[in-house]
Amino acid sequence: MTRVLLTGFEPFGGETTNPSYDAVVLVPGVNVAQLPCTFSGALTALREAVDLHDPELVLCTGQAGGRTAISVEKVAINLIEARIPDNEGRRPYGVPVVEGGPDAYLSTLPVKAMARAVREEGIPAEVSYTAGTFVCNQVAYGLAHLIATERPGLRGGFVHVPYAPHQVTESGRPSMETTTVARALAALVKAADSVEAELAEGTVQ
Amino acid sequence: MTRVLLTGFEPFGGETTNPSYDAVVLVPGVNVAQLPCTFSGALTALREAVDLHDPELVLCTGQAGGRTAISVEKVAINLIEARIPDNEGRRPYGVPVVEGGPDAYLSTLPVKAMARAVREEGIPAEVSYTAGTFVCNQVAYGLAHLIATERPGLRGGFVHVPYAPHQVTESGRPSMETTTVARALAALVKAADSVEAELAEGTVQ
Amino acid sequence: MTRVLLTGFEPFGGETTNPSYDAVVLVPGVNVAQLPCTFSGALTALREAVDLHDPELVLCTGQAGGRTAISVEKVAINLIEARIPDNEGRRPYGVPVVEGGPDAYLSTLPVKAMARAVREEGIPAEVSYTAGTFVCNQVAYGLAHLIATERPGLRGGFVHVPYAPHQVTESGRPSMETTTVARALAALVKAADSVEAELAEGTVQ
Amino acid sequence: MTRVLLTGFEPFGGETTNPSYDAVVLVPGVNVAQLPCTFSGALTALREAVDLHDPELVLCTGQAGGRTAISVEKVAINLIEARIPDNEGRRPYGVPVVEGGPDAYLSTLPVKAMARAVREEGIPAEVSYTAGTFVCNQVAYGLAHLIATERPGLRGGFVHVPYAPHQVTESGRPSMETTTVARALAALVKAADSVEAELAEGTVQ
């Protein structure tokens, strides 16, 4: 059986929970790690978790407030522009994730087949072409760079998840139950791991 | 114990399910009825269900595609303007629900306390000031008119619920799990039935 | 020629301008008045303007932040629930506009034909079924009540307009140029005043 | 004076006009070109326009239906995934813009200072981190690749513009007047061309 690592983030931006971490701990049969929501610590924590669990597949997840669907990210860019402070109060702007790294990485996971697998479970899902410019994108880029430069055998990518209902009781923003997110993540893991998914990807929508 | 009737609608507009009916059947301790999504039949079916179950409280529910939260309706207007056909292919436009009826009814339920009770369960909820101009509003108005003209002892109102996730897997529209909607409806029933809710209503937000 | 009064509001909610007033002053051939954005003063100012100009047609306008289109209001409700303070710092909640008044008024203007006339000018427009619960709705209800109880010969209604672009340069909210709003208002006046519009209204969409 | 080329697209997706081309022809003191909305022809037409006008600065523009603000694009990706057919009925999916090209280009224009310059004109503007996966992104990537591989002295980027009002009279989607878009483009050209803009860019928001 494939060794899988799922990461989620600690709460940030004034929230007391983060649906990404709350969901990954509900997925059976995987290793999990919580990443700090800091530009200084997130990638170090990711690397430590990868070293510890030696996974074959890594899916990092994060909260994307305002989105309605599970978003499988296709693009990670070499740019940090923090519009709010991270959990250490830092707000870097206009700096690269990795000095001298390529401008972006396109995910090599079968993202379209993965999103389709989630929809087949009756859960809204899409491929997204921007992971933003905050810590989520930093982790998405850092993971892709780790794979490209040091761990060619590792497969990995980034997934954004909506708010949990309890975070948006008054705001009118869309949400998704954490148990639903966990089911979606299980479907993503299975699809990412499937030869059929790879074959179905290609140029098929 | 209060006798409660919850109604939901049959599917319409090309959908194969309707989250309003799927949710009411999950609420324990209440009578339920499914209303047809037709201008000719909805109010007749409502009246039959009221006659059959003789409830003290009626909450009619309907699907409001695109909304993110449970919406407790404050206003029902004496106007039908169907932008899509009902399930009999009829599309009345610019006609009253009840010829000669008042222009609108404001709900006499403690709608703010009811919405608050749902939010306290960690579920997004709001008071809404428009129930639209389709069959949902017809039922909301018809129920208020029934109470005002024939059943002064009956208490009742209308609640809109979001799409279920499986209805919007590809559309990017917001959704809410049917089990979550059912929990919200149970909280609404309890709050509508509570003296405290009444007292808390008044001019308090 | 029909005597027309257009009203707009003073700025509120931290804004320094209000697109409703900025637009009405650009409409040729009409009288204009600015209403204060206060629950204590708006209706008094409206009545004074009506007394002064003795119009045959009154269109009151207000800013509806977040809307994308000119919204011709069909419904005004007898309820004030201020989620933000008015310009005197008052925040009434759960109180009627007119004690003992009917729950709501449906506009007797040809709102559908009016919205269509704006669209025929290439400007987004719609009929709206909620004018909110703030000072705009108070004025919409107060005007309808004035017509119903004291000035049966007067014709009037309420129109919501989007933000101006300069109000939303950073917020990502939709907007409409003030000159475009003014063109829309001129089209609304003409359509409200037209026998053809009346005839076209009826049960036609 | 800097030689500037602005491009806009022909209409697509069932529209009869395209606000990008309608706007560029209103900008004074620049050369303009209309690009076909086809994967086979857009980049060829761009190259011909560049050869013809020999500009120092090129801004390519396109319609981004649903956006509320002028969007200065920071990222162009090496991926085409057409969800609707182009104007030749072609719908490529999962193919690169340039076989063997880098995964993406980050714009080297002072995009933040450019967006700020538009906002200072009272017009909504933002930096965007996704230009989509249709012909617009193809042109954004193709232009960046042309600059990177053949024309190192050329400066250029891509800008998305909202719908024009007349395109969305019934849809409820946001819009911006074409004359406003033209003013924004003039401000973008001026800012792109300014040393101050470059200096202000850096790590400043």
mmCIF file with all atom_site columns, C-alpha atoms in Angstrom, chain A residues 72 107-115 155 191-194 197-198 201:
data_model
loop_
_atom_site.group_PDB
_atom_site.id
_atom_site.type_symbol
_atom_site.label_atom_id
_atom_site.label_alt_id
_atom_site.label_comp_id
_atom_site.label_asym_id
_atom_site.label_entity_id
_atom_site.label_seq_id
_atom_site.pdbx_PDB_ins_code
_atom_site.Cartn_x
_atom_site.Cartn_y
_atom_site.Cartn_z
_atom_site.occupancy
_atom_site.B_iso_or_equiv
_atom_site.pdbx_formal_charge
_atom_site.auth_seq_id
_atom_site.auth_comp_id
_atom_site.auth_asym_id
_atom_site.auth_atom_id
_atom_site.pdbx_PDB_model_num
ATOM 1  C CA . VAL A 1 72  ? -6.800  20.799 -6.764  1.00 0.00 ? 72  VAL A CA 1
ATOM 2  C CA . SER A 1 107 ? 1.691   20.006 -10.908 1.00 0.00 ? 107 SER A CA 1
ATOM 3  C CA . THR A 1 108 ? 2.567   16.638 -12.391 1.00 0.00 ? 108 THR A CA 1
ATOM 4  C CA . LEU A 1 109 ? -0.241  14.898 -10.518 1.00 0.00 ? 109 LEU A CA 1
ATOM 5  C CA . PRO A 1 110 ? -3.330  13.916 -12.557 1.00 0.00 ? 110 PRO A CA 1
ATOM 6  C CA . VAL A 1 111 ? -5.223  16.932 -11.203 1.00 0.00 ? 111 VAL A CA 1
ATOM 7  C CA . LYS A 1 112 ? -8.164  16.726 -13.587 1.00 0.00 ? 112 LYS A CA 1
ATOM 8  C CA . ALA A 1 113 ? -8.742  13.031 -12.913 1.00 0.00 ? 113 ALA A CA 1
ATOM 9  C CA . MET A 1 114 ? -8.385  13.740 -9.188  1.00 0.00 ? 114 MET A CA 1
ATOM 10 C CA . ALA A 1 115 ? -11.007 16.513 -9.239  1.00 0.00 ? 115 ALA A CA 1
ATOM 11 C CA . ARG A 1 155 ? 4.734   12.529 -5.939  1.00 0.00 ? 155 ARG A CA 1
ATOM 12 C CA . ALA A 1 191 ? -7.164  8.896  -7.658  1.00 0.00 ? 191 ALA A CA 1
ATOM 13 C CA . ALA A 1 192 ? -3.645  10.280 -7.427  1.00 0.00 ? 192 ALA A CA 1
ATOM 14 C CA . ASP A 1 193 ? -2.457  6.762  -6.812  1.00 0.00 ? 193 ASP A CA 1
ATOM 15 C CA . SER A 1 194 ? -4.306  5.166  -9.674  1.00 0.00 ? 194 SER A CA 1
ATOM 16 C CA . ALA A 1 197 ? -6.227  8.269  -13.338 1.00 0.00 ? 197 ALA A CA 1
ATOM 17 C CA . GLU A 1 198 ? -2.912  8.889  -15.011 1.00 0.00 ? 198 GLU A CA 1
ATOM 18 C CA . GLU A 1 201 ? -5.537  12.629 -17.552 1.00 0.00 ? 201 GLU A CA 1
#
